[in-house]
Amino acid sequence: MQITNNSLIQFELPQHLACPLPTELRNMPRDAVRLLVTTGAGEASHDVFSNFDQYLQAGDVLVVNTSATVASAFAITLPNGKPGRLHLSTQLSDKEWLIEIRAIEGNTTTRWKAGQEGMKFKLPENVTVKLKERFYKNDQLLDLWVAEFDIRQEEEGYRHRYGQPIKYTQLENPFPLSYYQTFFSFHLGSAEMPSAGRGFTESLLRKLVRKGVVLAPITLHTGVSSLEEDEKPYPEYMEINPVTALLINTAKEEGRRVVAVGTTAIRAIESVANAQGQVKAFRGHTDLYIEDTHQMRVADGLLTGFHEPKASHLHMLQSLAGFEHIERAYQQAIEADYYWHQFGDLHLILA
């Protein structure tokens, strides 16, 4: 790892640690992925995720995302006649969506930057998608568009018939949608999997419940994850019910830990926390961007995967645990050959 004076940790990801196959294709249960546990005291433990319960205590609140992944990638033809992909990201209203259009180059997709207002793209059964305006302006790299999704039939069935899970590489080997669901998947809406929850199995959750760990569900529907360096997340729809708010607030009042499963869970609870760390029930979109200068009000820990160099989520990790903690953890992960990306290994950060 190269150490610099930047506010964000700097590292190069070795190619052999990127994009492992799903556990189903590696002949292993989901909770057999590796687990790195790091603490603010500088301690580090290397384990397997099936032992995750050993690092939590009775009374800890585990915040989990119940969003389920939906088929959000559709084959299209670009104006130049070449194949492309249209990714539905975030629903803004009955007909308006944030979408991303990507070109296909070989076996991967790349950002397509030739979109113009008023362009239309045809999908099966006379469904059209019309570009209305860019969501971000010139100072942003991500080409998200506000688009009109003109569909006059039942959407869930249509997406099941014609959509596929979003993939950016290895397009010739699509995985079934079930590979992109977690144990908690219940409320349809995520364009991409809230992947930090993928390792949980029923047997592991039974151990957590028997130990006295409290499960607190939230819902945050993730959009496309193709953010590049220095790109801020966009609005995403979320819900926190009154019971979850009560569970979290009681834990904070009693000095018990709140551990978020995934950056989506942290974004949700921090979005609705007041200065005293009290969470309120909420339904709507959040545009909270957690920078490294953000003062965490609720979360005491985070279970997450390993993030790309310069990814905006690294700011969130550093906000929770500090620059030195995350820098040291990522150096240890690289030296120990942990896998990155959504099907990879997991990192428990205890601040």
Short mmCIF file of C-alpha atoms in Angstrom, two decimals:
data_model
loop_
_atom_site.label_atom_id
_atom_site.label_comp_id
_atom_site.label_asym_id
_atom_site.label_seq_id
_atom_site.Cartn_x
_atom_site.Cartn_y
_atom_site.Cartn_z
CA MET A 1 0.00 0.00 0.00
CA GLN A 2 1.27 3.46 -0.89
CA ILE A 3 0.86 5.98 1.91
CA THR A 4 0.22 9.62 0.97
CA ASN A 5 -0.88 12.79 2.72
CA ASN A 6 -4.32 12.81 1.08
CA SER A 7 -7.41 12.79 3.31
CA LEU A 8 -8.51 9.52 1.69
CA ILE A 9 -6.45 6.36 2.04
CA GLN A 10 -4.53 5.49 -1.10
CA PHE A 11 -3.87 1.95 -2.27
CA GLU A 12 -3.61 -0.18 -5.37
CA LEU A 13 -5.82 -3.25 -5.56
CA PRO A 14 -3.99 -6.32 -6.89
CA GLN A 15 -5.92 -7.81 -9.79
CA HIS A 16 -6.12 -11.27 -8.23
CA LEU A 17 -8.18 -9.87 -5.35
CA ALA A 18 -10.89 -8.38 -7.59
CA CYS A 19 -14.20 -9.88 -8.66
CA PRO A 20 -14.31 -13.38 -7.15
CA LEU A 21 -17.08 -15.71 -8.22
CA PRO A 22 -20.18 -16.03 -6.04
CA THR A 23 -19.87 -18.52 -3.21
CA GLU A 24 -22.37 -20.77 -5.02
CA LEU A 25 -19.78 -21.23 -7.80
CA ARG A 26 -16.93 -21.71 -5.34
CA ASN A 27 -18.68 -24.66 -3.66
CA MET A 28 -18.90 -22.97 -0.27
CA PRO A 29 -21.71 -21.69 1.94
CA ARG A 30 -22.26 -17.97 2.04
CA ASP A 31 -21.06 -17.63 5.62
CA ALA A 32 -17.73 -19.30 4.75
CA VAL A 33 -16.32 -16.07 3.30
CA ARG A 34 -13.46 -14.59 5.28
CA LEU A 35 -13.94 -11.93 7.95
CA LEU A 36 -11.45 -9.26 8.97
CA VAL A 37 -12.28 -7.64 12.32
CA THR A 38 -10.50 -4.39 13.22
CA THR A 39 -10.94 -2.18 16.27
CA GLY A 40 -10.09 1.34 17.29
CA ALA A 41 -7.57 -0.11 19.72
CA GLY A 42 -5.51 -1.40 16.79
CA GLU A 43 -6.51 -5.03 17.17
CA ALA A 44 -7.09 -7.21 14.10
CA SER A 45 -8.58 -10.69 13.85
CA HIS A 46 -8.71 -12.95 10.79
CA ASP A 47 -11.65 -15.31 10.83
CA VAL A 48 -14.53 -16.75 8.79
CA PHE A 49 -17.91 -15.07 8.71
CA SER A 50 -19.72 -18.02 10.31
CA ASN A 51 -18.01 -16.88 13.54
CA PHE A 52 -19.38 -13.32 13.26
CA ASP A 53 -21.52 -13.81 16.36
CA GLN A 54 -18.38 -14.08 18.50
CA TYR A 55 -17.61 -10.39 17.90
CA LEU A 56 -21.01 -9.07 19.02
CA GLN A 57 -22.42 -8.81 22.52
CA ALA A 58 -25.86 -9.39 24.01
CA GLY A 59 -27.85 -6.20 23.55
CA ASP A 60 -25.97 -5.02 20.46
CA VAL A 61 -28.33 -3.75 17.78
CA LEU A 62 -27.61 -5.02 14.28
CA VAL A 63 -29.21 -2.77 11.63
CA VAL A 64 -30.03 -4.77 8.48
CA ASN A 65 -31.34 -3.69 5.08
CA THR A 66 -34.41 -5.56 3.88
CA SER A 67 -34.27 -4.25 0.30
CA ALA A 68 -34.41 -6.94 -2.37
CA THR A 69 -32.57 -6.68 -5.68
CA VAL A 70 -34.64 -6.39 -8.84
CA ALA A 71 -33.64 -7.01 -12.47
CA SER A 72 -32.55 -3.55 -13.56
CA ALA A 73 -30.39 -4.03 -16.69
CA PHE A 74 -32.01 -4.00 -20.13
CA ALA A 75 -30.43 -4.61 -23.52
CA ILE A 76 -30.74 -1.60 -25.86
CA THR A 77 -29.39 -0.43 -29.18
CA LEU A 78 -27.41 2.82 -29.07
CA PRO A 79 -27.93 5.51 -31.75
CA ASN A 80 -24.76 4.33 -33.52
CA GLY A 81 -26.28 0.86 -33.92
CA LYS A 82 -24.04 -0.77 -31.32
CA PRO A 83 -25.36 -2.73 -28.34
CA GLY A 84 -25.68 -1.13 -24.95
CA ARG A 85 -27.24 -1.55 -21.53
CA LEU A 86 -29.83 0.64 -19.82
CA HIS A 87 -29.70 0.49 -16.04
CA LEU A 88 -32.71 1.59 -13.99
CA SER A 89 -31.28 3.12 -10.83
CA THR A 90 -33.68 5.03 -8.59
CA GLN A 91 -37.41 5.68 -9.01
CA LEU A 92 -38.23 9.37 -8.53
CA SER A 93 -41.98 9.32 -9.28
CA ASP A 94 -44.57 7.14 -11.01
CA LYS A 95 -42.87 7.53 -14.40
CA GLU A 96 -39.54 9.23 -13.70
CA TRP A 97 -36.37 7.32 -12.93
CA LEU A 98 -32.68 7.95 -12.58
CA ILE A 99 -31.03 5.77 -15.23
CA GLU A 100 -27.54 5.09 -16.55
CA ILE A 101 -26.74 4.08 -20.12
CA ARG A 102 -23.61 2.07 -20.83
CA ALA A 103 -21.91 0.90 -24.00
CA ILE A 104 -20.74 -2.68 -24.44
CA GLU A 105 -17.08 -3.11 -25.28
CA GLY A 106 -16.10 -6.73 -25.57
CA ASN A 107 -17.16 -8.45 -22.38
CA THR A 108 -17.61 -5.31 -20.25
CA THR A 109 -19.68 -2.14 -20.16
CA THR A 110 -18.35 1.41 -20.12
CA ARG A 111 -19.97 4.78 -19.55
CA TRP A 112 -21.77 6.12 -22.60
CA LYS A 113 -21.50 9.90 -22.73
CA ALA A 114 -23.30 10.73 -25.97
CA GLY A 115 -26.77 11.06 -24.47
CA GLN A 116 -28.88 14.10 -25.33
CA GLU A 117 -32.17 15.44 -24.01
CA GLY A 118 -35.14 13.94 -25.82
CA MET A 119 -33.39 10.75 -26.93
CA LYS A 120 -35.59 7.66 -26.78
CA PHE A 121 -34.61 4.06 -26.31
CA LYS A 122 -36.88 1.16 -27.18
CA LEU A 123 -37.43 -1.81 -24.90
CA PRO A 124 -39.54 -4.93 -25.64
CA GLU A 125 -43.33 -4.69 -25.96
CA ASN A 126 -43.24 -1.06 -27.14
CA VAL A 127 -41.90 0.27 -23.84
CA THR A 128 -39.80 3.43 -24.26
CA VAL A 129 -37.35 5.34 -22.08
CA LYS A 130 -36.93 9.05 -22.87
CA LEU A 131 -33.99 11.10 -21.59
CA LYS A 132 -35.27 14.32 -19.98
CA GLU A 133 -32.25 15.96 -18.32
CA ARG A 134 -28.91 15.11 -16.80
CA PHE A 135 -29.16 14.61 -13.07
CA TYR A 136 -25.62 15.82 -12.45
CA LYS A 137 -24.08 18.80 -14.19
CA ASN A 138 -20.62 19.22 -15.71
CA ASP A 139 -18.73 18.86 -12.44
CA GLN A 140 -19.86 15.28 -12.07
CA LEU A 141 -18.54 12.29 -13.97
CA LEU A 142 -21.47 9.94 -13.51
CA ASP A 143 -23.88 10.19 -16.46
CA LEU A 144 -27.13 9.71 -14.61
CA TRP A 145 -30.22 10.86 -16.45
CA VAL A 146 -33.69 11.75 -15.27
CA ALA A 147 -35.75 9.71 -17.72
CA GLU A 148 -39.38 8.93 -18.41
CA PHE A 149 -40.05 5.20 -18.21
CA ASP A 150 -43.21 4.69 -20.26
CA ILE A 151 -44.49 1.29 -19.25
CA ARG A 152 -48.20 0.49 -19.37
CA GLN A 153 -48.17 -2.89 -17.75
CA GLU A 154 -47.27 -4.54 -14.46
CA GLU A 155 -43.66 -3.49 -13.84
CA GLU A 156 -42.44 -6.39 -11.67
CA GLY A 157 -43.47 -8.99 -14.23
CA TYR A 158 -42.00 -6.97 -17.09
CA ARG A 159 -38.64 -6.67 -15.35
CA HIS A 160 -38.68 -10.40 -14.62
CA ARG A 161 -39.29 -11.21 -18.30
CA TYR A 162 -36.83 -8.81 -19.91
CA GLY A 163 -34.44 -7.51 -17.29
CA GLN A 164 -31.25 -8.98 -15.87
CA PRO A 165 -29.21 -8.25 -12.75
CA ILE A 166 -26.72 -5.45 -13.36
CA LYS A 167 -23.23 -6.62 -14.32
CA TYR A 168 -20.28 -4.55 -15.48
CA THR A 169 -17.90 -7.34 -16.51
CA GLN A 170 -18.11 -10.97 -17.68
CA LEU A 171 -21.35 -10.25 -19.50
CA GLU A 172 -21.34 -13.63 -21.22
CA ASN A 173 -21.77 -15.37 -17.84
CA PRO A 174 -24.90 -13.90 -16.23
CA PHE A 175 -25.78 -15.07 -12.72
CA PRO A 176 -29.36 -15.78 -11.57
CA LEU A 177 -31.13 -13.05 -9.63
CA SER A 178 -31.10 -15.26 -6.52
CA TYR A 179 -27.33 -14.76 -6.28
CA TYR A 180 -28.02 -11.06 -5.66
CA GLN A 181 -30.43 -11.54 -2.76
CA THR A 182 -29.61 -11.70 0.93
CA PHE A 183 -31.37 -13.46 3.79
CA PHE A 184 -33.03 -10.12 4.58
CA SER A 185 -34.29 -9.41 1.03
CA PHE A 186 -38.02 -8.71 1.25
CA HIS A 187 -38.95 -5.27 -0.13
CA LEU A 188 -38.32 -5.08 -3.87
CA GLY A 189 -36.42 -2.03 -5.04
CA SER A 190 -32.61 -2.20 -5.19
CA ALA A 191 -30.88 -1.86 -8.55
CA GLU A 192 -27.85 -3.60 -7.05
CA MET A 193 -27.47 -5.89 -4.07
CA PRO A 194 -26.89 -4.46 -0.58
CA SER A 195 -23.99 -6.87 -0.53
CA ALA A 196 -22.78 -6.58 3.07
CA GLY A 197 -25.71 -8.78 4.11
CA ARG A 198 -24.94 -11.56 1.65
CA GLY A 199 -22.97 -13.72 4.07
CA PHE A 200 -25.77 -14.14 6.60
CA THR A 201 -27.35 -17.57 6.82
CA GLU A 202 -30.23 -18.82 8.94
CA SER A 203 -27.88 -20.77 11.19
CA LEU A 204 -25.69 -17.73 11.83
CA LEU A 205 -28.70 -15.54 12.54
CA ARG A 206 -30.05 -18.10 15.00
CA LYS A 207 -26.75 -17.88 16.90
CA LEU A 208 -27.01 -14.09 16.98
CA VAL A 209 -30.61 -14.14 18.21
CA ARG A 210 -29.84 -16.72 20.91
CA LYS A 211 -26.95 -14.56 22.06
CA GLY A 212 -29.29 -11.63 22.56
CA VAL A 213 -28.32 -9.53 19.55
CA VAL A 214 -31.22 -7.31 18.46
CA LEU A 215 -32.05 -7.21 14.73
CA ALA A 216 -33.38 -3.83 13.56
CA PRO A 217 -34.61 -3.74 9.93
CA ILE A 218 -34.46 -0.69 7.68
CA THR A 219 -35.04 -0.43 3.95
CA LEU A 220 -32.83 1.52 1.57
CA HIS A 221 -33.11 0.82 -2.13
CA THR A 222 -29.67 1.05 -3.70
CA GLY A 223 -29.08 2.59 -7.10
CA VAL A 224 -26.31 1.81 -9.57
CA SER A 225 -22.90 1.37 -7.96
CA SER A 226 -20.69 2.52 -10.85
CA LEU A 227 -19.44 5.59 -8.99
CA GLU A 228 -15.86 6.51 -9.79
CA GLU A 229 -13.39 8.55 -7.77
CA ASP A 230 -14.65 11.73 -6.09
CA GLU A 231 -18.26 11.09 -7.13
CA LYS A 232 -20.87 11.68 -4.48
CA PRO A 233 -23.81 9.30 -4.00
CA TYR A 234 -27.18 10.41 -5.35
CA PRO A 235 -30.59 10.32 -3.60
CA GLU A 236 -31.91 6.88 -2.67
CA TYR A 237 -35.29 5.86 -1.25
CA MET A 238 -35.35 4.66 2.35
CA GLU A 239 -37.71 3.74 5.17
CA ILE A 240 -37.17 3.45 8.91
CA ASN A 241 -40.20 2.24 10.86
CA PRO A 242 -41.08 3.40 14.39
CA VAL A 243 -40.11 0.06 15.97
CA THR A 244 -36.60 0.17 14.53
CA ALA A 245 -36.22 3.79 15.65
CA LEU A 246 -37.26 2.74 19.17
CA LEU A 247 -34.81 -0.19 19.24
CA ILE A 248 -31.92 2.02 18.16
CA ASN A 249 -32.78 4.90 20.47
CA THR A 250 -33.18 2.63 23.50
CA ALA A 251 -29.82 1.02 22.79
CA LYS A 252 -28.09 4.40 22.55
CA GLU A 253 -29.70 5.56 25.81
CA GLU A 254 -28.47 2.41 27.57
CA GLY A 255 -24.95 2.55 26.15
CA ARG A 256 -25.34 -0.50 23.90
CA ARG A 257 -23.67 -0.66 20.50
CA VAL A 258 -25.37 -0.09 17.15
CA VAL A 259 -23.68 -1.97 14.31
CA ALA A 260 -24.81 -1.31 10.73
CA VAL A 261 -24.76 -4.03 8.09
CA GLY A 262 -23.55 -2.18 5.03
CA THR A 263 -23.00 1.41 4.02
CA THR A 264 -26.70 1.54 3.07
CA ALA A 265 -27.70 0.96 6.70
CA ILE A 266 -25.33 3.63 7.98
CA ARG A 267 -26.60 6.11 5.38
CA ALA A 268 -30.17 5.42 6.44
CA ILE A 269 -29.76 5.79 10.21
CA GLU A 270 -27.42 8.75 10.02
CA SER A 271 -29.85 10.49 7.64
CA VAL A 272 -32.56 10.67 10.29
CA ALA A 273 -30.48 11.20 13.45
CA ASN A 274 -30.56 14.44 15.38
CA ALA A 275 -27.58 16.02 17.13
CA GLN A 276 -28.12 13.81 20.18
CA GLY A 277 -28.07 10.62 18.09
CA GLN A 278 -31.81 10.00 18.32
CA VAL A 279 -33.34 8.37 15.23
CA LYS A 280 -36.84 9.12 13.96
CA ALA A 281 -39.18 7.12 11.75
CA PHE A 282 -38.95 8.24 8.15
CA ARG A 283 -40.12 7.42 4.64
CA GLY A 284 -38.62 9.23 1.63
CA HIS A 285 -35.37 9.93 -0.22
CA THR A 286 -32.04 10.64 1.45
CA ASP A 287 -29.30 12.68 -0.17
CA LEU A 288 -26.89 12.46 2.79
CA TYR A 289 -23.26 12.21 1.74
CA ILE A 290 -21.04 11.05 4.58
CA GLU A 291 -17.60 12.60 4.21
CA ASP A 292 -14.65 11.77 6.42
CA THR A 293 -15.33 14.96 8.40
CA HIS A 294 -18.87 13.80 9.26
CA GLN A 295 -19.44 13.14 12.96
CA MET A 296 -21.19 9.78 13.33
CA ARG A 297 -24.20 10.16 15.61
CA VAL A 298 -25.56 6.62 15.77
CA ALA A 299 -23.29 3.91 14.36
CA ASP A 300 -20.63 2.34 16.59
CA GLY A 301 -19.63 -0.30 14.08
CA LEU A 302 -20.01 -1.35 10.47
CA LEU A 303 -20.00 -4.65 8.62
CA THR A 304 -19.04 -4.01 5.00
CA GLY A 305 -17.18 -5.38 2.04
CA PHE A 306 -13.90 -3.94 0.78
CA HIS A 307 -14.18 -0.84 -1.37
CA GLU A 308 -12.40 0.26 -4.54
CA PRO A 309 -9.47 2.69 -4.44
CA LYS A 310 -10.78 6.29 -4.19
CA ALA A 311 -14.38 5.13 -3.76
CA SER A 312 -16.62 7.63 -2.01
CA HIS A 313 -17.59 5.00 0.57
CA LEU A 314 -14.06 5.14 1.98
CA HIS A 315 -14.96 8.58 3.34
CA MET A 316 -17.76 6.92 5.33
CA LEU A 317 -15.40 4.31 6.74
CA GLN A 318 -12.93 6.99 7.78
CA SER A 319 -15.71 9.04 9.37
CA LEU A 320 -16.57 6.05 11.55
CA ALA A 321 -13.12 4.79 12.47
CA GLY A 322 -10.51 7.35 11.41
CA PHE A 323 -7.84 7.49 8.70
CA GLU A 324 -5.21 5.40 10.52
CA HIS A 325 -7.65 2.61 11.42
CA ILE A 326 -8.91 2.17 7.85
CA GLU A 327 -5.47 2.57 6.30
CA ARG A 328 -4.06 -0.13 8.58
CA ALA A 329 -7.03 -2.44 7.95
CA TYR A 330 -6.77 -2.18 4.16
CA GLN A 331 -3.05 -2.84 4.27
CA GLN A 332 -3.73 -5.99 6.32
CA ALA A 333 -6.52 -7.07 3.95
CA ILE A 334 -4.28 -6.77 0.90
CA GLU A 335 -1.38 -8.56 2.58
CA ALA A 336 -3.71 -11.40 3.63
CA ASP A 337 -5.36 -11.72 0.18
CA TYR A 338 -8.91 -10.81 1.10
CA TYR A 339 -11.35 -10.68 -1.80
CA TRP A 340 -12.95 -7.40 -2.90
CA HIS A 341 -16.34 -6.64 -4.50
CA GLN A 342 -19.90 -7.79 -3.84
CA PHE A 343 -19.19 -11.52 -3.77
CA GLY A 344 -15.99 -11.08 -1.77
CA ASP A 345 -14.97 -11.13 1.89
CA LEU A 346 -16.23 -8.96 4.74
CA HIS A 347 -14.81 -6.40 7.15
CA LEU A 348 -16.20 -5.67 10.62
CA ILE A 349 -15.12 -2.24 11.80
CA LEU A 350 -15.55 -1.58 15.51
CA ALA A 351 -14.75 2.03 16.28
#
